[in-house]
Amino acid sequence: MEELDAEPPVMVVPGADPSSRQLCFAWGPAEVLLCETRFDRTGRSPASRVFVVRKDQDIYIHTLRKLFNESHGIFIGLQRSEEELAGKSRKSHLVQVSKNYRSVIRACMEDMHQAAMTVKPVRSEASRSSLGRNTWELTMNSSLPKAGPLLLRLLDWVRLHVCDVDNMVREVLSSEDPSKHELFWNVVDVFVLQGRMDEARHLLSKEASANPTSVNMYRILDDLMKKMPVPSLNNTQTLTEMELKWQHWHEECQRYLQDGTFASNSHTESICKILLGDEDAILEKKELMTTWYHFLVTRLLYSHPTVKPMELRFYAQSSMDLFLGGECSPEPLDTILMAAFEFEIHQVIKECSIALSNWWFVAHLTDLLDHCKLLQSHNLYFGSNMREFLLLEYASGLFSHHSLWQLGVDYFDHCPEYGRVYLELHIERIPLNTEQKALKVLRICEQRQMHEQVRSICKIMAMKALRNNRLGSALSWSIRAKDAAFATLISDRFLKDYCERGSFSDLDLIDNLGPSMLLSDRLTFLGKYREFHRLYGEKRFSEAARLLLMLMTAHIAPCSFWMTLLTDALPLLEQKEVIFSAEQTYELMRCLEDLTAGKSEKQKFQDDNVETMKVEMLRLALARNLARVIVKEGTLEGS
Amino acid sequence: MEDVCARFVSQKISKTRWRPLPAAALQPPDLFATGSWDNEDNRISVWSVGDLGNAGLNGEYQGEPQLLCDIRHNGDVMDMQFLDQERIVVASSTGTVTVFRHHQNNQTLSANQQWEKAHYHVDQDTSCGGAACTGVICNKPEIVTVGEDGRINLFRVDQKDAVRTIDNADSSTLHAVTFLRTTEILTVNSIGQLKIWDLRQQRNEPSQIFSLAGDRVPLHCVDRHPNQQHIVATGGQDGMLSIWDIRQGTMPVSLLNAHEAEMWEVHFHPSNPDHLFTCSEDGSLWHWDTSTDISEKPSFLHQGGRSTAYFSHNTINQSVVSAWLSNDPTKDRMEITNLVPNQTLSVNSLDILGPCLVYGTDAEAIYVNRQLFA
């Protein structure tokens, strides 16, 4: 066993008290069953209770269901397109998939924020979702080779992430006179911190028109902001050019600050300081940035705009230290993001697995990274690789949900090594309340050639039907499973009913068996026997006779039924016209003898009068028929 | 395709139905109901779809279905039908049939009437043994239900007890029911039989039985041609679409290989019966279009009985044969299109009214297309 990274958390089960009752437990697919045994430590023995302990509560959160379903669609799309695309289109497709995941997470986050207004416990989920989104974006940003400098991507990331300030921004922008709004300067600061220069300039122009006296100051600030060099998307300028320009601009800002141009207004002064990359000035706006990684990006924007991915980790660590200032220790989110900044993908995944209780995030992230060929496949000690392990865990979790199991099936399909075995074990445990659900599960098994499970499910449904006296349903289930043994069982039931009641039940079924009659011998017999009755009813006696004989001689009929068949032959033998030919009569006699010879002497003794009378009547009828038919056949026609 | 609005609703949808339009209405339908299944807490929900002309706050949400109200439902929703503008009849997997009323003024749903244990196994008095009610059809004020217990019930709304019950009407599960005429119903069962029952007669036997030719594949859905009542379409467990002519023979007229898995619903378009829609477990929804170019046929003959204003039933002779009954479906052009772009999980239910299509899937999403024939 490998060493544990973190101590396993202790979970207290409310109500279970090991000091008063001895407890026993058993593992289930995704939960633990805990029960109180009869071994009582205190001497009393009240009723035992059973506890079901679930680790993964997240599956039952309503707002997450949409996330699971939408991401399932994206996952399937990704797996299917794998084979088709190659090269450049593949790359852009993978980026598109990542964007899809991102928007799905964002939608989930918004739902959670809305729900968090009403329901408290959701708040923690909201924060976890936002964690998910941030990490996703960051990892994707760093992993996928994309066009454009790193800084621009980081800026995009920060802008999309911090939605707390969006409300404030909206409020100020929609007010009648934004410059008079109390949060006006906050919003300007936000724009500056996020590098949204145009929007900041737009707002400042409003303020400038309101204060004609300081118009000069505002003009200079506006000018500085406009001239600020940013790394461009298309590489029209080399790195050195960019650095030179930036140096120039930085010095210009410095000059204006030292000249005291902004001394009259503290707000504009702090903005200028921020433009200069003054860490203290930026740190003053802590509440607007809310997170250390925002601070990191702002810091990079204004002091190291040409930062390269490799250098990121140094700045990240120092930013976090500066921002948190040693007051609070880093939270799990922070460790994860730090790992992301250091491009340690495995570390990110590991930290996420520990921090999050649900496997959704790591499973999908790892899968996407695997498709990008960014994960070195190192096999875990129990055989499968990391991607498959995480997908299996996630899908197993889905199967413990009463409704999301259908999604889990597709995930198992795409785990090449253990997926099928897991699916076989899980699918047998789905409760089948209605026939329609059973049909859906059955279709899943049939599509994957899981014959054992098909047989088992059909047998369960057929037995249920049989117990409820729905013989037609039972038959249709055994036809689906091609289960000859069960078909025989059902036919025996029919025949038993017939013997007891003297007539067939469910004629609509037996009359219309069709080719399914051939599934089992007994079923064939049932069909043919019913046909015999029909022919007799239609007075087609010779055909009926032939059929009857065939049933006995071809050994389709079970031995127990021969007596009944022979008794059925009686009325045919007693008809006015001769039906059975001599050959046929001999056959019948032979059958009768076979039947009676089979019985031992003791049995014959025990036979009651009805039995012996039946046999005697048969013998008499057969003899009489034989006599008549010999005469008839011996007579020349027409004379 | 851009006119399809999708919405994820966090519950697997088993049935979707448009609210019927009043007789002289010209506008397209704007309200539909859905039922869920496989939840611990199933719900009947009523949704409204906005006007096409409105652009909402964010352009992308234009036309997305909005939830008006919902109500808890005990058991899976197995079938659902609008009785009239305000009442919905729902069949449950517990064997109960409920009539819900949708109150327009305050947008709420309430259970109006309920027939418990309409379908049951063994004995009604024992507590266990409820059998799923699999199909319900309404012709106000009559409601007919069928279930896994092989029983057919005839209810009248506002009457507490069943008007008529046919016990053990079928030895297998009855999957669906529809009205053939006002006094006759059609049922399909899980041994591949289509039966006609005459409710005026007192005997508990079907008046006619049709069955498939080869293997007795279970039939899951049935629908009758809106104008030509002898044409019936059924869908089977193997995804095969069968068209029957119930005037003649006991076997289907044509068998069309359609889906790869169970076909859950089949619907003729109510006003445009040259169009047929089927949805299936394999995740696809097919639109079958047999309307051929008018110019190819002589001008006085029209398809589908759409404009039969100038000739009565007496003059319909053999030459005006619906495309559905033609023995060679490849001769008459039939266009078949799959309306689901990325199919994943099963499409459980669909409904069409006018130019609007709504369907629900096991991927917990509802899709609405309001410009089907554009």
Coordinates of C-alpha atoms in Angstrom, one line a residue, chain B:
Chain B
M1 CA -32.5 23.3 -36.7
E2 CA -31.7 26.6 -35.1
D3 CA -35.3 26.9 -34.0
V4 CA -34.9 24.1 -31.5
C5 CA -34.7 25.3 -27.9
A6 CA -33.3 22.9 -25.4
R7 CA -33.6 23.1 -21.7
F8 CA -32.1 20.8 -19.1
V9 CA -34.6 20.2 -16.4
S10 CA -32.9 17.9 -13.9
Q11 CA -35.5 15.1 -14.2
K12 CA -35.8 12.3 -16.7
I13 CA -38.8 13.1 -18.9
S14 CA -41.1 10.3 -19.7
K15 CA -44.0 12.1 -21.3
T16 CA -44.6 15.5 -23.0
R17 CA -47.9 16.7 -24.3
W18 CA -49.1 20.0 -25.9
R19 CA -52.1 21.5 -24.4
P20 CA -54.9 21.1 -27.1
L21 CA -55.9 24.3 -28.9
P22 CA -59.5 25.5 -28.8
A23 CA -61.4 24.6 -32.0
A24 CA -61.1 27.8 -33.9
A25 CA -57.6 28.8 -32.8
L26 CA -55.1 30.1 -35.3
Q27 CA -52.1 30.6 -33.2
P28 CA -49.6 27.8 -32.5
P29 CA -49.7 26.0 -29.1
D30 CA -47.9 27.7 -26.3
L31 CA -48.2 25.5 -23.3
F32 CA -47.2 21.9 -22.7
A33 CA -47.0 19.5 -19.8
T34 CA -44.3 17.0 -18.9
G35 CA -44.1 14.1 -16.6
S36 CA -40.9 12.6 -15.0
W37 CA -39.9 9.1 -14.1
D38 CA -37.3 7.3 -12.1
N39 CA -37.1 10.0 -9.4
E40 CA -37.8 9.5 -5.8
D41 CA -39.9 12.6 -6.2
N42 CA -41.6 12.6 -9.6
R43 CA -43.3 15.7 -10.9
I44 CA -45.9 16.8 -13.4
S45 CA -44.8 20.2 -14.7
V46 CA -46.5 22.7 -17.0
W47 CA -44.3 24.9 -19.2
S48 CA -45.0 27.8 -21.4
V49 CA -43.1 28.7 -24.6
G50 CA -42.8 32.3 -25.4
D51 CA -43.9 34.1 -28.5
L52 CA -41.5 33.8 -31.4
G53 CA -41.6 37.6 -31.9
N54 CA -40.2 38.5 -28.5
A55 CA -36.5 38.8 -28.0
G56 CA -36.0 38.3 -24.3
L57 CA -33.4 39.9 -22.1
N58 CA -30.7 37.8 -23.4
G59 CA -31.3 36.8 -27.0
E60 CA -30.3 33.3 -26.5
Y61 CA -33.1 32.5 -24.1
Q62 CA -35.8 33.5 -26.5
G63 CA -38.4 30.8 -26.7
E64 CA -36.9 28.7 -24.0
P65 CA -39.6 26.9 -22.1
Q66 CA -40.4 28.5 -18.8
L67 CA -41.8 26.5 -15.9
L68 CA -45.2 27.7 -14.8
C69 CA -46.0 25.2 -12.1
D70 CA -45.5 21.7 -11.0
I71 CA -46.9 19.2 -8.6
R72 CA -45.6 16.1 -7.0
H73 CA -46.7 12.8 -8.5
N74 CA -46.6 9.4 -6.8
G75 CA -44.8 6.9 -8.9
D76 CA -43.4 7.2 -12.4
V77 CA -45.5 9.0 -15.0
M78 CA -46.3 6.2 -17.5
D79 CA -48.7 8.1 -19.7
M80 CA -50.4 11.5 -19.8
Q81 CA -53.2 13.0 -21.8
F82 CA -54.9 16.4 -21.8
L83 CA -58.6 15.8 -21.1
D84 CA -59.5 19.4 -22.0
Q85 CA -58.0 22.8 -21.7
E86 CA -57.5 22.5 -18.0
R87 CA -57.4 18.9 -16.9
I88 CA -54.6 16.4 -17.4
V89 CA -55.1 12.7 -16.9
V90 CA -51.9 10.9 -15.7
A91 CA -51.2 7.2 -15.4
S92 CA -48.9 6.1 -12.7
S93 CA -46.6 3.2 -12.1
T94 CA -48.4 2.5 -8.9
G95 CA -51.5 1.7 -10.8
T96 CA -53.3 4.9 -9.9
V97 CA -54.9 7.2 -12.4
T98 CA -55.1 10.9 -11.5
V99 CA -56.8 13.9 -13.0
F100 CA -54.9 17.1 -12.4
R101 CA -56.4 20.5 -12.9
H102 CA -54.3 23.4 -14.1
H103 CA -55.6 26.6 -12.6
Q104 CA -54.8 29.4 -15.1
N105 CA -55.4 32.3 -12.8
N106 CA -52.8 31.5 -10.2
Q107 CA -50.8 29.0 -12.2
T108 CA -51.0 26.1 -9.9
L109 CA -51.8 22.4 -10.3
S110 CA -54.0 20.4 -8.1
A111 CA -55.2 16.8 -8.1
N112 CA -58.8 16.9 -9.0
Q113 CA -59.8 13.2 -9.0
Q114 CA -58.0 10.0 -8.5
W115 CA -58.8 6.3 -9.1
E116 CA -56.5 4.4 -6.9
K117 CA -55.7 0.8 -7.7
A118 CA -57.1 1.1 -11.1
H119 CA -54.6 -1.5 -12.0
Y120 CA -53.5 -4.2 -9.7
H121 CA -52.2 -7.7 -9.5
V122 CA -53.8 -10.6 -7.7
D123 CA -56.2 -9.1 -5.1
Q124 CA -57.3 -5.5 -4.7
D125 CA -57.6 -5.9 -1.0
T126 CA -54.1 -6.8 -0.3
S127 CA -51.8 -3.9 0.2
C128 CA -49.1 -4.8 -2.2
G129 CA -49.7 -5.8 -5.8
G130 CA -50.2 -2.5 -7.6
A131 CA -49.6 -2.9 -11.3
A132 CA -48.3 -0.1 -13.5
C133 CA -50.9 1.6 -15.6
T134 CA -49.2 1.9 -18.9
G135 CA -51.5 3.8 -21.2
V136 CA -54.3 6.3 -21.0
I137 CA -56.5 7.9 -23.7
C138 CA -59.3 10.4 -23.3
N139 CA -62.3 11.3 -25.2
K140 CA -64.1 13.7 -22.9
P141 CA -65.8 12.7 -20.7
E142 CA -64.5 9.1 -21.1
I143 CA -61.1 7.9 -20.1
V144 CA -59.8 4.5 -21.0
T145 CA -56.7 3.0 -19.2
V146 CA -54.7 -0.1 -19.7
G147 CA -52.0 -1.6 -17.6
E148 CA -49.4 -4.3 -16.9
D149 CA -52.2 -6.4 -15.3
G150 CA -53.8 -6.8 -18.7
R151 CA -56.9 -5.0 -17.5
I152 CA -58.9 -2.4 -19.4
N153 CA -60.8 0.3 -17.5
L154 CA -63.3 2.7 -18.7
F155 CA -63.8 5.7 -16.5
R156 CA -66.0 8.7 -16.7
V157 CA -64.7 11.8 -15.3
D158 CA -66.4 12.9 -12.1
Q159 CA -67.7 9.4 -11.5
K160 CA -66.0 7.7 -8.6
D161 CA -66.2 4.1 -9.8
A162 CA -65.2 2.7 -13.1
V163 CA -68.0 2.5 -15.7
R164 CA -66.6 -0.8 -17.0
T165 CA -63.7 -3.0 -16.3
I166 CA -62.5 -5.8 -18.5
D167 CA -60.5 -8.1 -16.2
N168 CA -57.8 -10.2 -17.8
A169 CA -58.5 -8.7 -21.2
D170 CA -55.0 -9.8 -22.1
S171 CA -52.7 -12.4 -20.8
S172 CA -49.7 -10.1 -21.3
T173 CA -49.0 -6.5 -20.6
L174 CA -51.0 -3.9 -22.5
H175 CA -48.6 -1.2 -23.6
A176 CA -50.8 1.4 -25.2
V177 CA -54.4 2.3 -26.1
T178 CA -56.0 4.7 -28.5
F179 CA -59.5 5.3 -29.7
L180 CA -60.5 3.9 -33.1
R181 CA -64.0 5.3 -33.1
T182 CA -65.9 6.8 -30.2
T183 CA -67.0 3.3 -29.0
E184 CA -64.0 1.2 -30.2
I185 CA -60.5 1.2 -28.9
L186 CA -57.2 -0.3 -30.1
T187 CA -54.7 -1.9 -27.8
V188 CA -51.3 -3.3 -28.3
N189 CA -49.6 -5.8 -26.1
S190 CA -46.3 -7.4 -25.4
I191 CA -46.9 -10.5 -27.6
G192 CA -47.1 -8.4 -30.7
Q193 CA -50.9 -8.3 -31.0
L194 CA -53.2 -5.4 -32.0
K195 CA -56.7 -5.8 -30.7
I196 CA -59.9 -4.0 -31.4
W197 CA -62.4 -3.8 -28.5
D198 CA -66.0 -2.7 -29.0
L199 CA -67.1 -1.1 -25.7
R200 CA -70.8 -1.3 -26.6
Q201 CA -70.7 -5.0 -26.4
Q202 CA -70.8 -6.7 -23.1
R203 CA -68.6 -9.6 -23.8
N204 CA -65.0 -9.4 -22.6
E205 CA -63.5 -10.5 -25.9
P206 CA -61.8 -8.4 -28.5
S207 CA -63.8 -8.0 -31.7
Q208 CA -60.7 -8.5 -33.8
I209 CA -57.1 -9.6 -33.3
F210 CA -54.2 -8.7 -35.5
S211 CA -50.7 -9.9 -35.1
L212 CA -47.3 -9.6 -36.7
A213 CA -46.2 -12.2 -39.2
G214 CA -42.9 -13.5 -37.9
D215 CA -41.6 -13.2 -34.4
R216 CA -44.1 -11.9 -31.9
V217 CA -42.2 -8.7 -31.1
P218 CA -43.9 -6.7 -28.4
L219 CA -45.7 -3.6 -29.6
H220 CA -45.2 -0.4 -27.6
C221 CA -47.2 2.3 -29.2
V222 CA -50.2 2.8 -31.5
D223 CA -51.7 5.7 -33.3
R224 CA -54.6 6.0 -35.8
H225 CA -54.6 8.1 -38.9
P226 CA -56.6 11.3 -38.1
N227 CA -58.8 11.2 -41.2
Q228 CA -58.7 7.7 -42.6
Q229 CA -59.6 5.6 -39.7
H230 CA -58.6 2.3 -41.1
I231 CA -54.9 3.2 -41.2
V232 CA -53.1 2.4 -37.9
A233 CA -49.4 2.7 -37.2
T234 CA -47.7 0.7 -34.4
G235 CA -44.1 0.7 -33.1
G236 CA -42.4 -2.4 -31.9
Q237 CA -39.6 -3.4 -29.5
D238 CA -37.2 -3.9 -32.3
G239 CA -37.8 -0.4 -33.6
M240 CA -40.0 -1.5 -36.5
L241 CA -42.8 0.7 -37.7
S242 CA -45.8 -1.3 -38.9
I243 CA -48.7 0.2 -40.9
W244 CA -51.9 -1.8 -40.7
D245 CA -55.1 -1.6 -42.7
I246 CA -57.8 -2.9 -40.3
R247 CA -60.3 -3.4 -43.0
Q248 CA -58.4 -6.2 -44.5
G249 CA -56.3 -9.0 -43.3
T250 CA -54.8 -9.7 -39.9
M251 CA -51.2 -8.7 -40.7
P252 CA -49.6 -5.4 -41.3
V253 CA -49.6 -3.8 -44.7
S254 CA -46.1 -2.6 -44.5
L255 CA -43.2 -3.0 -42.2
L256 CA -40.6 -0.3 -42.1
N257 CA -37.2 -0.9 -40.5
A258 CA -36.8 2.2 -38.5
H259 CA -35.0 2.4 -35.2
E260 CA -32.4 0.3 -33.6
A261 CA -34.1 0.0 -30.3
E262 CA -37.6 0.2 -28.8
M263 CA -39.9 2.7 -30.4
W264 CA -41.7 4.5 -27.6
E265 CA -44.1 6.7 -29.4
V266 CA -45.6 7.1 -32.8
H267 CA -47.8 10.0 -33.8
F268 CA -49.5 11.0 -37.0
H269 CA -49.6 14.8 -37.4
P270 CA -53.1 15.7 -36.5
S271 CA -53.7 18.2 -39.2
N272 CA -51.1 17.0 -41.7
P273 CA -51.3 13.2 -41.7
D274 CA -48.8 12.7 -44.4
H275 CA -46.3 13.3 -41.7
L276 CA -45.5 10.7 -39.1
F277 CA -43.2 11.1 -36.1
T278 CA -41.5 8.3 -34.1
C279 CA -39.1 8.4 -31.2
S280 CA -37.0 5.6 -29.8
E281 CA -34.7 4.3 -27.1
D282 CA -31.8 4.7 -29.5
G283 CA -32.0 8.4 -29.0
S284 CA -33.4 9.4 -32.4
L285 CA -36.6 11.1 -33.4
W286 CA -37.7 10.5 -37.0
H287 CA -39.9 12.5 -39.2
W288 CA -41.6 10.5 -41.9
D289 CA -42.8 12.6 -44.8
T290 CA -44.9 11.0 -47.5
S291 CA -46.3 14.2 -48.9
T292 CA -45.4 14.0 -52.6
D293 CA -45.3 16.9 -55.0
I294 CA -48.8 17.9 -55.9
S295 CA -47.8 18.5 -59.5
E296 CA -46.9 14.9 -60.0
K297 CA -50.5 13.8 -59.4
P298 CA -53.6 14.8 -61.3
S299 CA -54.9 18.0 -59.9
F300 CA -58.2 16.7 -58.7
L301 CA -56.6 14.1 -56.5
H302 CA -55.1 15.2 -53.1
Q303 CA -53.2 13.3 -50.6
G304 CA -54.2 12.5 -47.1
G305 CA -57.7 13.9 -47.2
R306 CA -56.6 17.3 -46.3
S307 CA -59.0 19.0 -48.6
T308 CA -61.9 16.6 -49.2
A309 CA -64.3 19.4 -49.5
Y310 CA -65.3 18.5 -53.0
F311 CA -65.7 14.9 -52.9
S312 CA -67.6 12.8 -50.3
H313 CA -66.6 9.4 -49.0
N314 CA -68.6 7.6 -51.6
T315 CA -66.3 8.8 -54.4
I316 CA -63.1 7.8 -52.7
N317 CA -62.1 4.9 -54.9
Q318 CA -59.0 2.7 -54.9
S319 CA -56.9 5.2 -56.9
V320 CA -56.9 7.6 -54.0
V321 CA -54.8 5.5 -51.7
S322 CA -52.9 7.0 -48.9
A323 CA -49.2 6.8 -49.3
W324 CA -49.0 4.9 -46.1
L325 CA -50.8 1.9 -47.5
S326 CA -48.9 1.6 -50.7
N327 CA -47.1 -1.7 -50.8
D328 CA -43.9 -0.4 -52.1
P329 CA -42.7 2.5 -49.9
T330 CA -39.8 3.1 -52.1
K331 CA -41.9 3.9 -55.1
D332 CA -43.6 6.9 -53.5
R333 CA -40.9 9.2 -52.3
M334 CA -40.8 9.1 -48.5
E335 CA -38.4 11.4 -46.8
I336 CA -37.2 10.3 -43.4
T337 CA -35.2 12.8 -41.3
N338 CA -33.7 12.4 -37.9
L339 CA -34.5 15.5 -35.9
V340 CA -32.1 14.9 -33.1
P341 CA -28.6 16.4 -33.7
N342 CA -26.5 14.7 -31.2
Q343 CA -28.2 11.6 -29.9
T344 CA -27.1 10.2 -26.6
L345 CA -29.9 8.8 -24.4
S346 CA -33.4 7.7 -25.2
V347 CA -36.1 10.1 -26.5
N348 CA -39.0 8.9 -24.4
S349 CA -41.8 11.0 -25.7
L350 CA -42.9 13.5 -28.4
D351 CA -45.9 15.5 -29.3
I352 CA -46.8 17.5 -32.3
L353 CA -49.5 20.1 -32.8
G354 CA -49.6 22.5 -35.7
P355 CA -46.0 23.5 -36.5
C356 CA -44.7 22.8 -33.0
L357 CA -42.8 19.7 -31.8
V358 CA -41.8 19.0 -28.3
Y359 CA -39.9 16.0 -27.1
G360 CA -38.2 14.9 -23.9
T361 CA -35.2 12.6 -23.2
D362 CA -33.6 10.5 -20.6
A363 CA -30.7 13.0 -20.7
E364 CA -33.1 15.2 -18.6
A365 CA -33.7 17.7 -21.3
I366 CA -36.8 19.1 -23.1
Y367 CA -36.6 20.2 -26.7
V368 CA -39.1 22.5 -28.5
N369 CA -39.2 23.2 -32.2
R370 CA -41.8 25.7 -33.1
Q371 CA -41.1 25.9 -36.8
L372 CA -41.3 22.4 -37.9
F373 CA -42.4 22.9 -41.5
A374 CA -40.4 26.1 -42.2

